[in-house]
């Protein structure tokens, strides 16, 4: 009988959030089972936002910087603590260490593996179940492949997350101090600079959004990239700067209060989509089939590149270029410039936002 389950997700914030439908189905199928997570320490914030999670274990990147003997002792202690503590361990990450953790920590182990057989033969032999990642399928659906190996129907795929009551109270207090009621979120940053809409275009877009008669709250974290954007943020009417002004918990609460999300393809767009918000998202080189936001209402993501497309509550913008999307880290694949982002006209984005606001009766003078 399965009473204790460990889900291992050692990648980005987005990967962690997109595991929520798997956790939901495990929670529903194994009634009363306790579900724990193992994540990297830099994704603890979003891991805490996933429903139905009892405990979160963290792998700390700092361990790799320790002297060899100290690192081995630290990691051995970590393994000893969790060894065979779970009836079922599922790794959504294909790395050797993540697969080994699933094998060591679960009496039954399942993992994603890379399609390259030469790297994965030993994993297939040792694991109780394995599935190959499909690059033509959204990450959210790849994460659900483990269910078939367990004989569990996939069911409806619902991306979900939560926030604390204190975070909501804090977000409301921040909005009240700014005199903001109805507002759009404008999120200009991303984890990597090659995914960021260019400065002159994003500020042109911000200027157009500021003229729509609805407050615009600009959000971001405290990373060097976010703070660089903050330092050059133009002063505009109806625009309020909250870059670096919220915790992730508070941001999730803030997003739940917003009318819509306007910004890049980052964790924040997935948060807005999970909350059923109107999403206007700018995509550069990122692979659409893997990472486009999931529509809970339509039960699908985007699969075909188009300059402008709308599905459910999501409108997605891309450059009209034959190389889009390339899936690279910038045109040079070394975190350099992404030319495609320079080919997306802010006027097209603002026109879509304006049209939606008009449809909702939210333009200046109508609210």
CSV table of N, CA and C in Angstrom, one decimal, residues 73 341 354:
chain,number,residue,atom,x,y,z
A,73,UNK,N,30.4,13.9,2.9
A,73,UNK,CA,29.8,13.6,4.2
A,73,UNK,C,28.4,14.3,4.3
A,341,UNK,N,12.9,38.9,-30.6
A,341,UNK,CA,12.2,39.8,-29.7
A,341,UNK,C,12.2,41.2,-30.2
A,354,UNK,N,-5.9,46.5,-25.2
A,354,UNK,CA,-7.0,47.5,-25.3
A,354,UNK,C,-8.3,46.9,-25.7
